[in-house]
Amino acid sequence: MKGETRVVSPFLFSSSMGESKYYHPAMEARLAAYFEAMDWQGLAAYLDGLSNKDFRMAGNILGERLMPRVEAHVFWGAFHALLACHSKAFLGTMLKAAALRKQVAGFTLRHGGFLLVAGFLNGQGTEVDRAKFVRAMLAIFGEEVEELDYMFNCLQVDSGRGRMEFLLHGQGTACAYLLFQSMRQVEHDRDLLARCCRVLMKRGDALSFNLASVAKVYFDLPQVKGTFSLSLSPFQLGWLETSFENFKKVMQGI
């Protein structure tokens, strides 16, 4: 048992949580013991022996109470082990935990444990698993360019077209910036750029519509129809590609 591993006590939460039909303190104590020992084989065997009802309860405890608060090496160890054990059953639970972890204890992909997860997703994981992971991270890191770029690199999503397919589902300025940079990689494919602009316009939010406006002018896409009140000088268009900070300044000034 590693001395540095700490799991939050099940008795530090409100009584109303403890009364939930999706929670039981004895089960949390059992799960916490596996986490404290980092006994992932034992955890998988225990979960495999549960009834459907108890399995759902265990997933709730793992995703909402234990994994958001354990240390990073424990989190990634459990993530990798459960993903390899049964990705269909556990991936959603672990992605929920990652989102909560961002709020509770901070969260980054720059950890050796993530490289194991990425290796699994690149090798044994399904395309559905990979897509679910990417879309969850887009939601978590929608304002953090470096995290998202690192994720795409680790998951070997290197082409502009490949990134665009994911980034069109993302929100946040970082997603918009990386989408713009991906569009620059495929600027020779004007039909693809135009389709991308139309998707952005249909989304309806201000950032997406502004990005479509910028892309229409930047890539000279007369086939993109719409009512745009955009007025950018040539030097502002040049700023878009130089850095994330300059991209944000231009987009916020529209």
Coordinates of C-alpha atoms in Angstrom, one line a residue:
M1 CA 0.0 0.0 0.0
K2 CA 1.5 3.3 -1.1
G3 CA 1.8 5.7 1.8
E4 CA 1.3 8.8 -0.2
T5 CA -2.1 7.7 -1.6
R6 CA -5.1 9.4 0.1
V7 CA -8.7 8.7 -0.5
V8 CA -11.4 11.1 0.8
S9 CA -13.3 9.5 3.7
P10 CA -16.9 8.5 2.7
F11 CA -18.1 10.3 5.9
L12 CA -17.0 13.8 4.8
F13 CA -20.0 14.3 2.6
S14 CA -23.5 15.5 3.5
S15 CA -26.0 13.1 4.9
S16 CA -28.4 13.8 2.0
M17 CA -25.8 12.3 -0.4
G18 CA -25.5 9.3 1.9
E19 CA -29.2 8.7 1.7
S20 CA -29.2 8.5 -2.1
K21 CA -30.3 5.2 -3.6
Y22 CA -27.1 5.4 -5.7
Y23 CA -24.9 5.4 -2.6
H24 CA -23.9 3.1 0.2
P25 CA -21.1 3.9 2.7
A26 CA -20.1 0.2 3.0
M27 CA -19.6 0.0 -0.7
E28 CA -17.6 3.2 -0.8
A29 CA -15.4 1.9 1.9
R30 CA -14.8 -1.3 0.0
L31 CA -14.0 0.6 -3.2
A32 CA -11.8 3.1 -1.3
A33 CA -9.7 0.2 0.0
Y34 CA -9.0 -1.0 -3.6
F35 CA -8.0 2.5 -4.5
E36 CA -5.7 2.9 -1.4
A37 CA -4.0 -0.3 -2.3
M38 CA -4.0 0.5 -6.0
D39 CA -5.3 -3.1 -6.4
W40 CA -6.9 -2.7 -9.9
Q41 CA -7.2 -6.4 -10.5
G42 CA -9.1 -6.8 -7.2
L43 CA -11.3 -3.8 -8.1
A44 CA -12.2 -5.3 -11.5
A45 CA -13.0 -8.7 -10.0
Y46 CA -15.2 -7.0 -7.3
L47 CA -17.1 -5.0 -9.8
D48 CA -17.5 -8.0 -12.1
G49 CA -19.3 -9.8 -9.3
L50 CA -21.9 -7.1 -8.5
S51 CA -25.5 -7.2 -9.5
N52 CA -26.7 -4.7 -12.1
K53 CA -28.1 -2.5 -9.5
D54 CA -25.0 -2.6 -7.3
F55 CA -22.8 -2.1 -10.4
R56 CA -24.6 1.1 -11.2
M57 CA -24.2 2.2 -7.6
A58 CA -20.5 1.5 -7.7
G59 CA -20.1 3.4 -10.9
N60 CA -21.8 6.4 -9.3
I61 CA -19.4 6.2 -6.3
L62 CA -16.4 5.9 -8.5
G63 CA -17.3 8.7 -10.8
E64 CA -18.6 11.2 -8.4
R65 CA -16.9 10.5 -5.1
L66 CA -13.6 8.7 -5.3
M67 CA -11.9 9.4 -8.7
P68 CA -12.4 13.2 -8.6
R69 CA -10.4 13.4 -5.4
V70 CA -7.6 10.8 -5.4
E71 CA -4.1 11.8 -6.4
A72 CA -3.2 12.0 -10.0
H73 CA -1.2 8.7 -10.3
V74 CA -4.1 6.9 -8.6
F75 CA -6.7 8.4 -10.9
W76 CA -4.8 7.5 -14.0
G77 CA -4.0 4.1 -12.7
A78 CA -7.7 3.4 -12.2
F79 CA -8.6 5.0 -15.5
H80 CA -6.2 2.8 -17.5
A81 CA -7.1 -0.4 -15.6
L82 CA -10.9 0.0 -15.9
L83 CA -10.6 1.1 -19.5
A84 CA -8.7 -2.0 -20.3
C85 CA -11.1 -4.1 -18.3
H86 CA -14.3 -2.9 -19.8
S87 CA -14.3 0.4 -21.7
K88 CA -18.0 0.3 -22.6
A89 CA -19.0 0.0 -19.0
F90 CA -16.6 2.4 -17.4
L91 CA -15.5 5.1 -19.9
G92 CA -18.5 7.3 -19.2
T93 CA -18.0 7.0 -15.5
M94 CA -14.3 8.0 -15.8
L95 CA -15.0 10.9 -18.1
K96 CA -17.6 12.2 -15.6
A97 CA -14.9 11.9 -12.9
A98 CA -12.4 13.8 -15.0
A99 CA -14.9 16.7 -15.4
L100 CA -15.5 16.8 -11.7
R101 CA -11.7 16.5 -11.0
K102 CA -11.2 19.7 -13.0
Q103 CA -13.4 21.5 -10.5
V104 CA -12.3 19.8 -7.3
A105 CA -8.6 19.0 -7.6
G106 CA -7.3 20.4 -10.9
F107 CA -6.9 18.2 -13.9
T108 CA -4.2 17.9 -16.6
L109 CA -3.4 15.4 -19.3
R110 CA 0.3 16.0 -18.8
H111 CA 0.9 13.0 -16.7
G112 CA 2.5 9.7 -17.5
G113 CA -0.7 7.9 -16.7
F114 CA -2.5 9.6 -19.5
L115 CA 0.1 8.3 -22.0
L116 CA -1.0 4.7 -21.0
V117 CA -4.6 5.6 -21.6
A118 CA -3.7 7.2 -24.9
G119 CA -1.8 4.1 -25.9
F120 CA -4.8 1.9 -25.1
L121 CA -7.1 4.2 -27.1
N122 CA -4.7 4.2 -30.0
G123 CA -4.3 0.5 -30.0
Q124 CA -7.0 -1.6 -28.4
G125 CA -9.7 1.1 -28.0
T126 CA -12.6 1.4 -30.4
E127 CA -13.3 4.5 -32.5
V128 CA -16.3 5.1 -30.4
D129 CA -14.2 5.1 -27.2
R130 CA -11.7 7.5 -28.8
A131 CA -14.4 9.9 -30.0
K132 CA -16.1 9.9 -26.5
F133 CA -12.8 10.7 -24.8
V134 CA -11.9 13.5 -27.2
R135 CA -15.3 15.2 -27.0
A136 CA -15.2 15.0 -23.2
M137 CA -11.8 16.7 -23.2
L138 CA -13.0 19.4 -25.6
A139 CA -15.7 20.2 -23.0
I140 CA -13.2 20.2 -20.1
F141 CA -10.4 22.1 -21.8
G142 CA -12.4 24.4 -24.1
E143 CA -10.2 27.4 -23.1
E144 CA -6.8 25.6 -22.9
V145 CA -5.0 25.4 -26.2
E146 CA -1.9 23.5 -24.9
E147 CA -3.9 20.8 -23.3
L148 CA -6.1 20.2 -26.3
D149 CA -3.1 20.3 -28.7
Y150 CA -1.2 17.8 -26.5
M151 CA -4.3 15.5 -26.4
F152 CA -4.6 15.5 -30.2
N153 CA -0.8 14.7 -30.6
C154 CA -1.0 11.9 -28.1
L155 CA -4.0 10.4 -29.8
Q156 CA -2.3 10.7 -33.1
V157 CA -5.0 13.1 -34.6
D158 CA -2.5 15.1 -36.6
S159 CA -4.3 16.0 -39.8
G160 CA -6.3 19.2 -40.2
R161 CA -9.3 17.3 -41.5
G162 CA -9.2 14.8 -38.6
R163 CA -9.0 17.5 -36.0
M164 CA -11.8 19.5 -37.6
E165 CA -14.2 16.6 -37.3
F166 CA -13.8 16.8 -33.5
L167 CA -13.4 20.5 -33.1
L168 CA -16.7 21.3 -34.8
H169 CA -18.3 19.6 -31.7
G170 CA -16.3 21.7 -29.3
Q171 CA -17.1 25.0 -27.6
G172 CA -14.8 27.6 -26.1
T173 CA -12.2 30.0 -27.6
A174 CA -9.4 27.4 -27.5
C175 CA -11.5 25.0 -29.7
A176 CA -12.3 27.9 -32.1
Y177 CA -8.6 28.7 -32.4
L178 CA -7.5 25.1 -33.0
L179 CA -10.4 24.8 -35.5
F180 CA -9.1 27.9 -37.3
Q181 CA -5.6 26.5 -37.4
S182 CA -6.9 23.2 -38.7
M183 CA -8.8 25.0 -41.4
R184 CA -5.5 26.6 -42.4
Q185 CA -4.0 23.1 -42.9
V186 CA -6.7 22.3 -45.5
E187 CA -7.1 25.7 -47.1
H188 CA -6.8 24.2 -50.5
D189 CA -10.1 22.3 -50.0
R190 CA -12.5 25.2 -50.3
D191 CA -15.6 23.1 -50.3
L192 CA -14.6 21.6 -47.0
L193 CA -14.0 25.0 -45.6
A194 CA -17.3 26.3 -46.8
R195 CA -19.1 23.3 -45.2
C196 CA -17.3 24.0 -42.0
C197 CA -18.5 27.6 -42.0
R198 CA -22.1 26.5 -42.6
V199 CA -21.9 24.1 -39.6
L200 CA -20.6 26.9 -37.5
M201 CA -23.4 29.2 -38.6
K202 CA -26.1 26.6 -37.8
R203 CA -24.8 26.3 -34.3
G204 CA -26.1 29.8 -33.6
D205 CA -23.8 30.9 -30.7
A206 CA -21.9 34.1 -31.1
L207 CA -18.4 32.6 -31.1
S208 CA -19.2 30.1 -33.8
F209 CA -20.9 32.7 -36.0
N210 CA -18.0 35.1 -35.6
L211 CA -15.5 32.3 -36.6
A212 CA -17.6 31.6 -39.7
S213 CA -17.5 35.3 -40.5
V214 CA -13.7 35.4 -40.0
A215 CA -13.2 32.3 -42.1
K216 CA -15.3 33.5 -45.0
V217 CA -13.1 36.6 -45.3
Y218 CA -9.7 35.0 -44.4
F219 CA -10.1 32.1 -46.8
D220 CA -12.1 34.1 -49.4
L221 CA -15.2 32.0 -49.5
P222 CA -17.9 33.8 -51.5
Q223 CA -20.0 30.6 -51.6
V224 CA -20.7 31.1 -47.8
K225 CA -23.9 33.1 -47.7
G226 CA -25.0 35.0 -44.7
T227 CA -25.5 38.4 -43.1
F228 CA -22.1 39.4 -41.8
S229 CA -21.3 42.8 -40.3
L230 CA -17.6 41.9 -40.0
S231 CA -15.0 44.5 -40.7
L232 CA -11.4 43.5 -40.2
S233 CA -8.3 45.2 -41.5
P234 CA -5.6 43.1 -43.2
F235 CA -3.3 43.3 -40.2
Q236 CA -6.1 42.0 -37.9
L237 CA -6.5 39.0 -40.3
G238 CA -2.8 38.4 -40.0
W239 CA -3.0 38.4 -36.2
L240 CA -5.4 35.5 -36.3
E241 CA -2.7 33.0 -37.2
T242 CA 0.1 34.3 -35.0
S243 CA -1.0 33.2 -31.5
F244 CA -3.9 32.2 -29.3
E245 CA -3.8 35.5 -27.4
N246 CA -4.0 37.5 -30.6
F247 CA -6.8 35.3 -32.0
K248 CA -8.8 36.0 -28.8
K249 CA -8.2 39.7 -29.1
V250 CA -9.5 39.8 -32.7
M251 CA -12.5 37.5 -31.9
Q252 CA -13.4 39.6 -28.8
G253 CA -13.2 42.8 -30.8
I254 CA -15.8 41.7 -33.3

